[in-house]
Coordinates of C-alpha atoms and ligand atoms in Angstrom, one line a residue:
M1 CA 11.9 -7.0 13.6
T2 CA 11.6 -9.6 16.3
T3 CA 9.9 -12.8 15.2
L4 CA 7.3 -14.0 17.7
P5 CA 6.5 -17.6 18.2
T6 CA 3.5 -18.3 16.0
T7 CA 0.7 -20.5 17.4
E8 CA -0.5 -22.6 14.5
P9 CA -4.2 -23.0 14.0
A10 CA -5.4 -26.3 15.4
S11 CA -5.9 -29.0 12.9
D12 CA -8.4 -31.0 14.9
T13 CA -11.6 -29.5 13.6
A14 CA -13.8 -31.6 15.9
S15 CA -12.2 -30.3 19.2
S16 CA -14.0 -27.8 21.4
V17 CA -12.3 -25.8 24.1
D18 CA -13.9 -23.6 26.7
Y19 CA -12.5 -20.2 27.7
D20 CA -13.7 -17.4 29.9
A21 CA -13.0 -14.9 27.1
I22 CA -12.1 -14.8 23.4
V23 CA -10.4 -11.7 22.0
I24 CA -10.6 -11.2 18.3
G25 CA -7.7 -9.1 16.9
A26 CA -4.2 -8.6 18.2
G27 CA -3.5 -4.9 17.5
F28 CA -3.3 -2.2 20.2
G29 CA -6.8 -3.1 21.4
G30 CA -6.6 -6.9 21.5
I31 CA -3.1 -7.0 23.1
Y32 CA -4.1 -4.8 26.0
M33 CA -7.4 -6.6 26.4
L34 CA -5.7 -9.9 26.6
H35 CA -3.3 -8.6 29.3
K36 CA -6.1 -7.0 31.3
L37 CA -8.4 -10.1 31.3
R38 CA -5.8 -12.7 31.7
N39 CA -3.1 -11.0 33.9
E40 CA -5.4 -8.8 36.0
L41 CA -8.8 -10.4 36.1
G42 CA -7.3 -13.9 36.1
L43 CA -9.6 -15.2 33.3
S44 CA -8.7 -17.9 30.8
V45 CA -8.4 -16.1 27.5
R46 CA -7.5 -16.9 23.9
A47 CA -6.8 -14.2 21.4
Y48 CA -6.9 -14.7 17.6
D49 CA -5.7 -12.8 14.6
R50 CA -5.9 -13.6 11.0
A51 CA -2.5 -12.1 10.6
A52 CA 0.7 -14.0 10.9
G53 CA 2.0 -11.6 13.5
V54 CA 0.7 -9.3 16.2
G55 CA 0.4 -5.5 15.6
G56 CA -2.9 -5.1 13.7
T57 CA -2.7 -1.9 11.6
W58 CA 1.1 -2.0 12.0
Y59 CA 1.4 -5.5 10.9
W60 CA -0.6 -5.0 7.7
N61 CA 0.3 -1.4 6.6
R62 CA 4.0 -1.9 5.6
Y63 CA 3.8 0.4 2.6
P64 CA 6.8 2.7 2.1
G65 CA 6.4 5.9 4.2
A66 CA 3.9 4.4 6.6
L67 CA 4.1 6.5 9.7
S68 CA 1.9 7.4 12.7
D69 CA 0.8 11.0 12.6
T70 CA 0.3 11.1 16.3
E71 CA 3.5 12.2 17.9
G72 CA 5.4 9.2 19.2
F73 CA 5.3 10.2 22.9
V74 CA 1.5 9.6 23.0
Y75 CA 1.2 6.9 20.3
R76 CA 1.8 4.2 22.9
Y77 CA 0.3 2.6 26.0
S78 CA 0.2 4.6 29.2
F79 CA -1.0 1.8 31.5
D80 CA 2.4 0.7 32.7
K81 CA 4.8 3.3 34.2
D82 CA 7.8 1.0 33.8
L83 CA 7.1 0.4 30.1
L84 CA 6.8 4.1 29.6
Q85 CA 10.3 4.6 31.2
D86 CA 12.0 1.6 29.6
Y87 CA 11.0 2.0 25.9
D88 CA 12.9 4.5 23.9
W89 CA 12.2 6.3 20.6
S90 CA 14.3 8.7 18.5
T91 CA 12.0 10.5 16.1
R92 CA 9.0 12.8 16.5
Y93 CA 6.7 10.4 14.7
L94 CA 7.0 6.6 14.8
K95 CA 7.5 4.6 11.6
Q96 CA 5.5 1.4 11.0
A97 CA 8.4 -0.8 11.8
D98 CA 9.0 1.1 15.1
I99 CA 5.4 0.7 16.2
L100 CA 5.3 -3.0 15.2
A101 CA 8.5 -3.6 17.2
Y102 CA 7.0 -1.7 20.2
L103 CA 3.8 -3.9 20.1
E104 CA 5.9 -7.0 19.8
H105 CA 7.9 -5.9 22.8
V106 CA 4.7 -5.4 24.8
V107 CA 3.5 -8.9 23.9
E108 CA 6.8 -10.4 25.0
R109 CA 7.0 -8.2 28.1
F110 CA 3.6 -9.4 29.4
D111 CA 4.1 -13.0 28.2
L112 CA 1.1 -12.8 25.9
A113 CA 2.2 -14.7 22.9
K114 CA 1.3 -18.1 24.3
D115 CA -2.4 -17.1 24.3
I116 CA -2.4 -15.5 20.9
Q117 CA -3.3 -17.8 18.0
L118 CA -2.1 -16.2 14.8
N119 CA -3.0 -17.1 11.2
T120 CA -6.5 -17.7 12.4
G121 CA -9.4 -15.7 11.2
I122 CA -12.6 -15.9 13.2
A123 CA -15.5 -16.8 10.8
A124 CA -18.4 -16.9 13.3
A125 CA -19.4 -16.1 16.8
V126 CA -22.9 -17.2 18.0
F127 CA -24.5 -16.5 21.3
D128 CA -26.6 -19.1 23.1
D129 CA -29.4 -17.5 25.1
R130 CA -29.9 -20.6 27.2
T131 CA -26.3 -20.9 28.5
N132 CA -25.2 -17.3 28.0
R133 CA -22.1 -18.5 26.2
W134 CA -20.6 -17.8 22.8
T135 CA -19.5 -20.4 20.3
V136 CA -16.7 -19.1 18.2
T137 CA -15.6 -20.8 15.0
T138 CA -12.3 -20.2 13.2
E139 CA -11.9 -20.0 9.4
Q140 CA -10.1 -23.4 9.7
G141 CA -13.2 -24.9 11.4
E142 CA -12.0 -25.0 15.0
T143 CA -14.7 -24.4 17.6
V144 CA -14.3 -22.9 21.0
T145 CA -16.7 -21.5 23.5
A146 CA -16.4 -18.5 25.8
T147 CA -18.5 -16.4 28.2
Y148 CA -17.2 -13.2 26.8
V149 CA -16.2 -12.1 23.3
V150 CA -14.2 -8.9 22.8
T151 CA -14.0 -7.7 19.3
A152 CA -10.8 -5.7 18.7
L153 CA -11.3 -5.9 14.9
G154 CA -9.9 -2.5 14.1
L155 CA -11.7 0.5 12.7
L156 CA -9.3 0.9 9.7
S157 CA -8.7 -2.7 9.0
K158 CA -11.0 -4.0 6.3
I159 CA -9.6 -2.8 3.1
N160 CA -11.7 -0.9 0.5
M161 CA -11.0 -2.4 -2.9
P162 CA -12.3 -0.2 -5.7
D163 CA -14.5 -1.8 -8.2
I164 CA -12.9 -0.5 -11.4
P165 CA -13.8 -2.2 -14.7
G166 CA -10.9 -4.4 -16.0
I167 CA -8.9 -4.3 -12.7
E168 CA -8.4 -8.1 -13.0
T169 CA -6.7 -7.7 -16.4
F170 CA -3.8 -5.5 -15.3
A171 CA -0.6 -7.2 -16.3
G172 CA 1.6 -5.6 -13.6
D173 CA 1.3 -5.8 -9.8
I174 CA -1.7 -4.3 -7.9
I175 CA -1.1 -3.7 -4.2
H176 CA -3.4 -2.3 -1.6
T177 CA -1.5 -0.4 1.0
G178 CA -3.3 -2.2 3.8
A179 CA -2.0 -5.6 2.6
W180 CA 1.5 -4.6 1.7
P181 CA 3.9 -7.5 1.1
D182 CA 7.1 -7.6 3.1
Q183 CA 9.3 -6.8 0.2
H184 CA 8.3 -5.1 -3.0
E185 CA 10.8 -3.5 -5.4
L186 CA 9.5 -0.3 -6.9
A187 CA 12.9 1.2 -8.1
G188 CA 12.9 2.0 -11.8
K189 CA 9.2 1.2 -12.3
R190 CA 6.3 3.2 -13.6
V191 CA 4.0 3.4 -10.6
G192 CA 0.5 4.7 -10.2
V193 CA -1.1 5.6 -6.9
I194 CA -4.9 5.8 -6.6
G195 CA -5.9 7.8 -3.5
N196 CA -4.5 10.9 -1.7
G197 CA -5.7 10.5 1.8
S198 CA -3.3 10.0 4.7
T199 CA -2.0 6.8 3.1
G200 CA -1.8 8.1 -0.5
Q201 CA 0.1 11.1 0.7
Q202 CA 2.6 9.1 2.6
V203 CA 3.3 6.6 -0.1
I204 CA 3.5 9.2 -2.9
S205 CA 6.1 11.2 -0.9
A206 CA 8.1 8.1 0.0
V207 CA 8.3 6.3 -3.4
A208 CA 8.6 9.2 -5.8
P209 CA 12.4 9.5 -5.4
E210 CA 13.0 5.8 -6.3
V211 CA 10.6 5.1 -9.1
E212 CA 11.1 5.9 -12.7
H213 CA 7.7 7.7 -12.9
L214 CA 4.9 8.2 -10.5
T215 CA 1.3 9.1 -11.5
A216 CA -0.9 10.3 -8.7
F217 CA -4.6 9.7 -9.5
V218 CA -6.4 12.4 -7.5
R219 CA -10.2 12.4 -7.4
T220 CA -10.8 14.7 -4.4
P221 CA -7.8 16.8 -3.4
Q222 CA -7.3 17.1 0.4
Y223 CA -5.9 19.7 2.7
S224 CA -2.6 18.7 4.1
V225 CA 0.0 20.4 6.3
P226 CA 3.6 19.4 7.0
A227 CA 4.1 16.6 9.5
G228 CA 7.3 18.2 10.8
D229 CA 9.0 14.9 11.5
R230 CA 12.5 15.2 12.9
P231 CA 14.9 13.3 15.0
M232 CA 14.6 13.6 18.8
T233 CA 17.6 13.9 21.0
A234 CA 18.1 11.6 24.0
D235 CA 17.7 14.7 26.2
E236 CA 14.3 15.5 24.7
V237 CA 13.1 11.9 25.3
T238 CA 14.4 11.9 28.9
A239 CA 12.6 15.2 29.5
I240 CA 9.3 13.7 28.2
K241 CA 9.8 10.6 30.3
G242 CA 10.2 12.8 33.4
D243 CA 6.9 14.5 32.6
F244 CA 4.7 11.5 31.6
D245 CA 2.3 11.8 34.6
S246 CA 1.2 15.3 33.6
I247 CA 1.4 14.4 29.8
W248 CA -1.1 11.6 30.2
D249 CA -3.2 13.6 32.6
Q250 CA -3.5 16.3 29.9
V251 CA -4.2 13.8 27.2
R252 CA -7.1 12.2 29.1
N253 CA -8.6 15.6 29.9
S254 CA -8.3 16.8 26.3
V255 CA -10.5 16.6 23.2
V256 CA -8.5 14.9 20.6
A257 CA -5.8 13.4 22.9
F258 CA -2.9 14.2 20.6
G259 CA -0.7 15.6 23.4
F260 CA -1.0 19.3 22.6
E261 CA -3.2 21.9 24.2
E262 CA -6.2 22.6 22.1
S263 CA -6.9 26.2 21.4
A264 CA -9.7 28.0 23.2
V265 CA -9.6 31.1 20.9
P266 CA -12.1 31.6 18.1
A267 CA -10.4 32.3 14.8
M268 CA -12.4 35.4 14.0
S269 CA -11.8 36.9 17.4
V270 CA -8.3 37.9 16.5
S271 CA -7.0 40.2 13.7
E272 CA -6.2 38.9 10.3
E273 CA -2.5 39.4 11.0
E274 CA -2.6 37.4 14.2
R275 CA -4.6 34.6 12.5
Q276 CA -2.0 34.3 9.8
R277 CA 0.8 34.3 12.4
V278 CA -0.9 31.5 14.3
F279 CA -1.5 29.4 11.2
Q280 CA 2.1 29.9 10.1
E281 CA 3.4 29.0 13.5
N282 CA 1.5 25.7 13.5
W283 CA 2.3 25.0 9.9
D284 CA 6.0 25.3 10.9
I285 CA 5.6 23.0 13.9
G286 CA 3.7 20.5 11.8
G287 CA 0.9 18.0 12.6
G288 CA -2.6 17.8 11.1
F289 CA -4.7 17.6 14.3
R290 CA -2.5 20.4 15.8
F291 CA -3.3 22.6 12.8
M292 CA -7.1 21.9 13.0
F293 CA -7.5 22.0 16.8
G294 CA -4.4 23.7 18.2
T295 CA -4.6 26.9 16.1
F296 CA -8.2 28.0 16.9
C297 CA -11.1 26.3 18.7
D298 CA -13.7 26.6 15.9
I299 CA -12.0 25.5 12.7
A300 CA -14.1 22.3 12.7
T301 CA -17.3 24.1 13.7
D302 CA -17.5 27.6 12.2
P303 CA -17.6 27.9 8.4
E304 CA -15.8 31.3 8.5
A305 CA -13.0 29.9 10.7
N306 CA -12.8 26.8 8.5
E307 CA -12.5 28.9 5.4
A308 CA -9.7 30.9 7.0
A309 CA -7.7 27.7 7.7
A310 CA -8.6 26.3 4.3
S311 CA -7.5 29.4 2.4
F312 CA -4.2 29.5 4.3
I313 CA -3.5 25.9 3.2
R314 CA -4.6 26.6 -0.4
S315 CA -2.2 29.6 -0.5
K316 CA 0.6 27.2 0.6
I317 CA -0.2 24.8 -2.2
Q318 CA 0.0 27.6 -4.7
E319 CA 3.3 28.7 -3.2
I320 CA 4.9 25.3 -3.1
V321 CA 3.7 23.5 -6.2
K322 CA 5.5 25.2 -9.2
D323 CA 3.4 23.8 -12.1
P324 CA 0.1 25.7 -12.1
E325 CA -1.8 22.8 -13.6
K326 CA -0.6 20.4 -10.9
A327 CA -1.3 23.0 -8.2
R328 CA -4.9 23.4 -9.6
I329 CA -5.5 19.6 -9.4
L330 CA -4.1 19.4 -5.9
T331 CA -6.0 22.3 -4.5
P332 CA -9.2 21.5 -2.5
T333 CA -12.1 23.8 -2.8
D334 CA -14.6 22.2 -0.3
L335 CA -14.7 22.4 3.5
Y336 CA -11.6 21.5 5.5
A337 CA -13.6 18.8 7.3
R338 CA -12.1 15.4 6.8
R339 CA -9.7 13.7 9.2
P340 CA -7.0 16.4 9.3
L341 CA -3.9 15.2 7.4
C342 CA -0.2 15.9 7.5
A343 CA 2.7 14.4 5.5
N344 CA 6.4 14.9 5.0
H345 CA 7.1 17.0 1.9
Y346 CA 3.9 15.9 0.1
Y347 CA 3.3 19.0 -2.0
E348 CA 7.0 19.4 -2.7
T349 CA 7.0 15.9 -4.3
F350 CA 5.0 17.3 -7.2
N351 CA 7.8 19.5 -8.2
R352 CA 9.8 16.4 -9.3
D353 CA 10.0 15.8 -13.0
N354 CA 9.1 12.2 -12.6
V355 CA 5.8 12.9 -10.8
S356 CA 2.6 13.7 -12.7
V357 CA -1.0 14.1 -11.5
A358 CA -4.1 12.8 -13.2
D359 CA -7.3 14.8 -12.4
L360 CA -9.9 12.2 -11.8
K361 CA -12.6 14.8 -11.1
Q362 CA -12.3 16.1 -14.6
Y363 CA -11.4 12.8 -16.3
P364 CA -12.5 9.8 -14.1
I365 CA -10.9 6.3 -14.5
V366 CA -12.8 4.5 -17.3
E367 CA -11.0 1.2 -17.1
I368 CA -7.9 -0.7 -16.2
T369 CA -6.2 -2.5 -19.1
P370 CA -3.3 -4.9 -19.0
E371 CA -1.0 -1.9 -19.7
G372 CA -2.4 0.6 -17.2
V373 CA -5.2 3.0 -16.3
R374 CA -7.3 4.6 -18.9
T375 CA -9.0 7.9 -18.0
A376 CA -12.0 9.6 -19.6
D377 CA -9.8 11.9 -21.7
G378 CA -8.8 8.8 -23.6
K379 CA -5.3 8.7 -22.1
L380 CA -3.7 5.4 -21.2
H381 CA -1.4 5.8 -18.2
E382 CA 1.1 3.0 -18.7
L383 CA 2.1 1.4 -15.4
D384 CA 4.2 -1.5 -14.1
V385 CA 2.7 -1.2 -10.6
L386 CA -0.7 0.1 -9.4
I387 CA -0.8 1.1 -5.7
L388 CA -4.3 1.3 -4.2
A389 CA -4.3 3.8 -1.4
T390 CA -8.1 3.6 -1.4
G391 CA -8.7 3.3 2.3
F392 CA -10.9 1.1 4.4
D393 CA -14.5 -0.1 4.9
A394 CA -14.1 1.7 8.2
V395 CA -15.5 1.0 11.7
D396 CA -18.1 -1.7 11.0
G397 CA -16.5 -3.4 7.9
N398 CA -14.9 -6.3 9.8
Y399 CA -18.1 -6.8 11.8
M400 CA -20.3 -7.2 8.7
A401 CA -17.8 -9.6 7.3
M402 CA -18.2 -12.1 10.2
D403 CA -21.1 -14.4 10.9
L404 CA -21.9 -12.7 14.3
R405 CA -25.1 -13.7 15.9
G406 CA -26.6 -12.4 19.1
R407 CA -29.7 -13.2 21.1
G408 CA -32.3 -15.2 19.1
G409 CA -29.8 -15.8 16.3
R410 CA -30.1 -12.2 15.0
T411 CA -27.1 -11.4 12.9
I412 CA -25.1 -8.2 13.3
N413 CA -25.9 -7.4 9.6
E414 CA -29.6 -7.5 10.6
A415 CA -29.1 -5.5 13.8
W416 CA -27.1 -2.8 11.9
A417 CA -29.1 -2.9 8.7
D418 CA -29.9 0.8 9.0
A419 CA -26.6 1.9 10.5
P420 CA -24.0 0.5 12.9
T421 CA -24.8 1.7 16.4
S422 CA -23.7 1.0 20.0
F423 CA -24.0 2.1 23.6
L424 CA -20.8 4.0 24.4
G425 CA -18.9 2.6 21.4
I426 CA -18.5 -0.6 23.4
T427 CA -21.7 -2.7 23.5
T428 CA -24.7 -3.2 21.3
N429 CA -28.2 -4.4 22.2
G430 CA -28.9 -8.0 21.5
F431 CA -25.3 -9.1 21.7
P432 CA -24.8 -9.9 25.4
N433 CA -21.3 -10.2 26.8
M434 CA -19.8 -8.9 23.5
F435 CA -17.6 -5.9 24.0
M436 CA -16.2 -3.8 21.1
I437 CA -13.0 -1.9 21.1
L438 CA -13.4 1.1 18.8
G439 CA -16.9 0.0 17.8
P440 CA -19.3 2.4 16.1
N441 CA -19.8 5.7 17.9
G442 CA -16.6 5.5 19.9
P443 CA -14.3 8.5 20.4
F444 CA -12.7 10.3 17.5
T445 CA -9.2 10.9 18.9
N446 CA -5.6 9.8 18.9
L447 CA -6.6 6.2 19.4
P448 CA -4.3 4.5 22.0
P449 CA -5.6 6.6 24.9
S450 CA -9.2 5.8 23.8
I451 CA -8.4 2.2 23.4
E452 CA -7.0 2.1 26.9
T453 CA -10.1 3.9 28.2
Q454 CA -12.3 1.3 26.6
V455 CA -10.3 -1.7 27.6
E456 CA -10.2 -0.6 31.2
W457 CA -13.9 0.1 31.3
I458 CA -14.7 -3.3 29.6
S459 CA -12.7 -5.0 32.3
K460 CA -14.8 -3.3 35.0
L461 CA -18.0 -4.3 33.2
V462 CA -16.8 -7.9 32.8
A463 CA -15.9 -7.9 36.6
E464 CA -19.4 -6.7 37.3
A465 CA -21.0 -9.3 35.1
Q466 CA -18.9 -12.0 36.9
T467 CA -20.1 -10.8 40.3
R468 CA -23.7 -10.8 39.2
E469 CA -23.3 -14.1 37.4
A470 CA -25.2 -12.7 34.4
A471 CA -24.7 -11.7 30.8
V472 CA -24.6 -8.0 30.3
E473 CA -26.0 -6.0 27.4
P474 CA -27.2 -2.4 26.9
T475 CA -30.9 -1.6 26.6
A476 CA -32.2 -0.5 23.2
E477 CA -33.2 2.8 24.8
A478 CA -29.7 3.5 26.1
E479 CA -28.2 2.7 22.7
Q480 CA -30.7 4.9 20.9
A481 CA -29.9 7.8 23.3
W482 CA -26.2 7.3 22.7
T483 CA -26.7 7.4 18.9
E484 CA -28.7 10.6 19.3
T485 CA -26.0 12.1 21.4
C486 CA -23.4 11.3 18.8
Q487 CA -25.6 12.6 16.0
T488 CA -26.3 15.8 17.9
I489 CA -22.6 16.4 18.6
A490 CA -21.6 15.6 15.0
D491 CA -24.2 18.0 13.7
M492 CA -22.6 20.8 15.7
T493 CA -19.4 20.3 13.6
L494 CA -18.7 20.6 9.9
F495 CA -17.5 17.0 9.5
P496 CA -20.8 15.5 8.3
K497 CA -21.0 18.1 5.5
V498 CA -18.2 16.4 3.7
D499 CA -18.1 12.8 2.5
S500 CA -15.4 10.7 4.0
W501 CA -14.8 7.4 5.9
I502 CA -15.5 9.0 9.2
F503 CA -19.2 8.9 8.3
G504 CA -19.0 5.8 6.2
A505 CA -19.3 7.8 3.0
N506 CA -16.2 6.5 1.2
V507 CA -17.5 3.1 0.2
P508 CA -20.0 2.9 -2.6
G509 CA -23.4 1.6 -1.4
K510 CA -22.6 2.1 2.3
T511 CA -25.0 4.2 4.3
K512 CA -23.7 7.6 5.4
T513 CA -24.2 7.8 9.1
V514 CA -22.7 9.0 12.3
M515 CA -19.8 6.6 13.3
F516 CA -18.0 8.6 16.0
Y517 CA -18.5 10.3 19.3
I518 CA -16.9 13.7 18.4
G519 CA -17.3 15.1 22.0
G520 CA -13.7 14.5 22.9
L521 CA -11.9 12.0 25.2
A522 CA -12.4 14.0 28.4
N523 CA -16.2 14.1 27.9
Y524 CA -16.2 10.5 26.8
R525 CA -14.4 9.4 29.9
A526 CA -16.9 11.5 32.0
Q527 CA -19.8 9.7 30.3
L528 CA -18.3 6.3 31.1
A529 CA -17.7 7.3 34.7
E530 CA -21.2 8.5 35.1
V531 CA -22.7 5.3 33.7
E532 CA -20.5 3.2 36.1
D533 CA -21.2 5.4 39.1
A534 CA -25.0 4.9 38.4
G535 CA -24.5 1.1 38.8
F536 CA -24.0 0.6 35.0
R537 CA -27.1 2.6 34.1
G538 CA -28.4 1.6 30.7
F539 CA -27.3 -2.1 31.0
E540 CA -29.3 -5.2 31.8
F541 CA -27.7 -8.1 33.5
V542 CA -29.5 -11.3 32.5
P543 CA -28.8 -14.7 34.2
A544 CA -28.5 -17.8 32.0
R545 CA -31.8 -19.5 31.4
A546 CA -30.1 -22.8 31.9
T547 CA -29.2 -21.9 35.4
V548 CA -32.5 -20.2 36.4
P549 CA -34.6 -22.6 38.5
A550 CA -37.9 -23.5 36.6
Ligands
LIG614 P1 -6.1 -3.0 14.4 O1 -4.7 -2.5 14.7 O2 -6.7 -2.6 13.2 O3 -6.2 -4.5 14.7 C1 -7.3 -5.3 14.3 C2 -6.8 -6.7 14.1 O4 -8.0 -7.5 14.0 C3 -6.1 -6.9 12.7 O5 -4.9 -7.4 12.9 C4 -7.0 -7.9 12.0 O6 -6.3 -8.8 11.2 C5 -7.8 -8.5 13.1 N1 -9.1 -9.1 12.7 C6 -10.1 -8.4 12.2 N2 -11.1 -9.2 11.9 C7 -10.7 -10.5 12.3 C8 -11.3 -11.7 12.3 N3 -12.6 -11.9 11.8 N4 -10.6 -12.8 12.7 C9 -9.3 -12.6 13.2 N5 -8.7 -11.4 13.2 C10 -9.4 -10.4 12.8 N6 -4.5 6.2 14.8 C11 -4.0 7.1 15.5 O7 -4.6 7.4 16.6 N7 -2.9 7.8 15.2 C12 -2.2 7.5 14.1 O8 -1.2 8.1 13.8 C13 -2.7 6.5 13.2 N8 -2.0 6.1 12.1 C14 -2.6 5.1 11.3 C15 -1.9 4.8 10.1 C16 -2.4 3.9 9.3 C17 -1.7 3.5 8.1 C18 -3.7 3.3 9.6 C19 -4.3 2.3 8.7 C20 -4.3 3.6 10.8 C21 -3.8 4.5 11.6 N9 -4.4 4.8 12.9 C22 -3.9 5.8 13.6 C23 -5.5 4.1 13.3 C24 -5.1 2.7 13.9 O9 -5.8 1.7 13.3 C25 -5.2 2.7 15.5 O10 -4.4 3.7 16.0 C26 -4.9 1.4 16.1 O11 -3.7 0.8 15.6 C27 -6.0 0.4 16.1 O12 -5.8 -0.7 16.9 P2 -6.8 -1.9 17.0 O13 -6.2 -2.9 17.9 O14 -8.1 -1.3 17.5 O15 -7.1 -2.4 15.5
LIG615 P1 -9.0 7.5 2.8 O1 -8.7 8.7 3.6 O2 -10.3 7.0 2.8 O3 -8.5 7.9 1.3 C1 -8.8 7.1 0.3 C2 -8.4 7.7 -1.0 O4 -8.7 6.9 -2.1 C3 -9.2 9.0 -1.3 O5 -8.4 9.9 -1.9 C4 -10.3 8.5 -2.3 O6 -10.8 9.5 -3.1 C5 -9.5 7.5 -3.1 N1 -10.4 6.5 -3.7 C6 -11.1 5.6 -3.1 N2 -11.7 4.8 -4.1 C7 -11.4 5.4 -5.3 C8 -11.8 5.1 -6.6 N3 -12.6 4.1 -6.9 N4 -11.3 5.9 -7.6 C9 -10.4 6.9 -7.3 N5 -10.1 7.3 -6.0 C10 -10.5 6.5 -5.0 O7 -8.0 6.3 3.2 P2 -6.5 6.3 3.8 O8 -5.7 7.3 3.1 O9 -6.0 4.9 3.8 O10 -6.7 6.8 5.3 C11 -7.7 6.3 6.1 C12 -7.4 6.7 7.5 O11 -6.4 5.9 8.0 C13 -6.9 8.1 7.7 O12 -7.9 9.1 7.7 C14 -6.2 7.9 9.1 O13 -7.2 7.9 10.1 C15 -5.6 6.6 9.0 N6 -4.2 6.7 8.4 C16 -3.4 7.5 9.2 C17 -2.1 7.7 8.7 C18 -1.2 8.6 9.5 O14 -0.7 9.5 8.9 N7 -0.9 8.3 10.7 C19 -1.7 7.1 7.5 C20 -2.6 6.3 6.8 C21 -3.9 6.1 7.3 P3 -12.2 10.3 -2.7 O15 -11.7 11.2 -1.6 O16 -12.5 11.0 -3.9 O17 -13.2 9.3 -2.3

């Protein structure tokens, strides 16, 4: 891993520096935003991240087995043709370290490090109605001001710590996968993993061979298909590089932007034999989104089609997992309507003698003791290490954790008290000149192409605000209409019928609500183009009061 120069937080707490723009977060979103605003619009920009390195998700999630489940050829930026040609990869999916190295390369390539201040959390950002400027305060007490604030805080970034009685008494190590230390020795230890989403499945499959014993604590079993990871030859990579123009064209004009053609065939329009053939073919190729969207067009919308896919996966679990009791615990019975998962050899891992499964649905966790985890059947699962693969306070989690105040001093917590909302996933009423990357009700896709779409559009909106010498914010009506659009589209799918993070239903006490535009990237881009073509319809441009003659 390359070590980037780290900009230390300023120690002079009294100093105040003025910028055109502040970017909060240095993951995929923040890195590209900094490049765009500084290198293309020519603004003075400072980016901040609480982390000690750039990379966002790929800085924090260093757990064993951490892997992108978007194929590597489209889990990257597309904005620079030379970058696309220069940067190589050698496996179908990219490992955490590969993606981190890639993002570090991008930072170096575009000379961004000098304007990224690491080890610096942003505690507060407060808008001044009179001057149309933001005052931004770091967790170290440094204060800067800026005309624009871009929040690239990450939608899967604020970790979800379970509130389990006695958790603080555990004598071994407790590690959340989203804050994994650089080195952690698991060999020869008794390890428990709570959670079996994307993360849990990856970590379980990766650590099982090295630990003495692994206990998977499963509350809601999930449908999973093979990832189908494999090495890629240099010839395959060269062929993809030669085809990038049409690949990105397809991605931008698709629904989920994962780099495969989505099916247009309804599942029930073909014979049972053909259905099974298609499921098997895609199971063999691997990939969760491919299985849900590349097999048939209505798995996520039609209950009968959904059940056909679900029962195919259930039959695979029965076939693969030899112990009938383990297979029972691992077999989902509800709709196949969470984010579609894939993993390398996940179900096969449960055939290992050193892997057991605790059924939390039947026997929930009662407490954590110094020795391990006690479940409702009275059993104490003795552990040396407890891994929490319990996910994230997704989408708005990092917003609610900041003291973010818009017009009239209204906090984001007040503005989003009922539910987090936005216009176009990018802006929210009452917070002028604040632009969100992957804010609430943004697109539900492979994320780098959506991030690029948003960053490029934000740049246009900033340029427009510069020209008009005014602060820009969406009207409450435009925001309301966008929320309704997102709700209407979500209601056409099966996703809201199941509790998961994509509707904010994974964190106790959080309101279940629509959090994504599920209409696909092509439609999302069309919506953005339409708003822009109509002179940024739905936005108000308000000059600073301090500059308006009395
Ligand atoms: P992030 O990468 O999350 O970066 C946000 C940054 O903001 C963080 O570094 C954080 O420290 C910083 N930050 C937040 N609040 C503050 C603050 N107040 N002050 C300072 N800094 C702050 N997506 C896909 O499309 N395909 C995949 O295969 C895929 N795999 C994933 C695997 C894992 C393990 C996880 C957790 C997510 C995955 N995702 C995947 C989603 C992934 O988060 C996005 O693809 C992408 O990396 C998001 O980039 P980002 O810049 O928007 O946010
Ligand atoms: P997640 O999908 O929200 O899964 C969290 C898991 O923890 C669930 O199994 C949940 O069970 C369990 N859990 C939470 N609190 C619990 C408690 N108190 N007791 C018992 N179990 C508890 O989180 P994630 O796996 O980290 O994935 C989040 C998202 O990150 C993914 O959907 C994906 O978008 C992204 N991601 C992608 C990859 C990849 O393959 N590229 C890898 C990792 C993450 P319940 O279901 O019962 O609540």
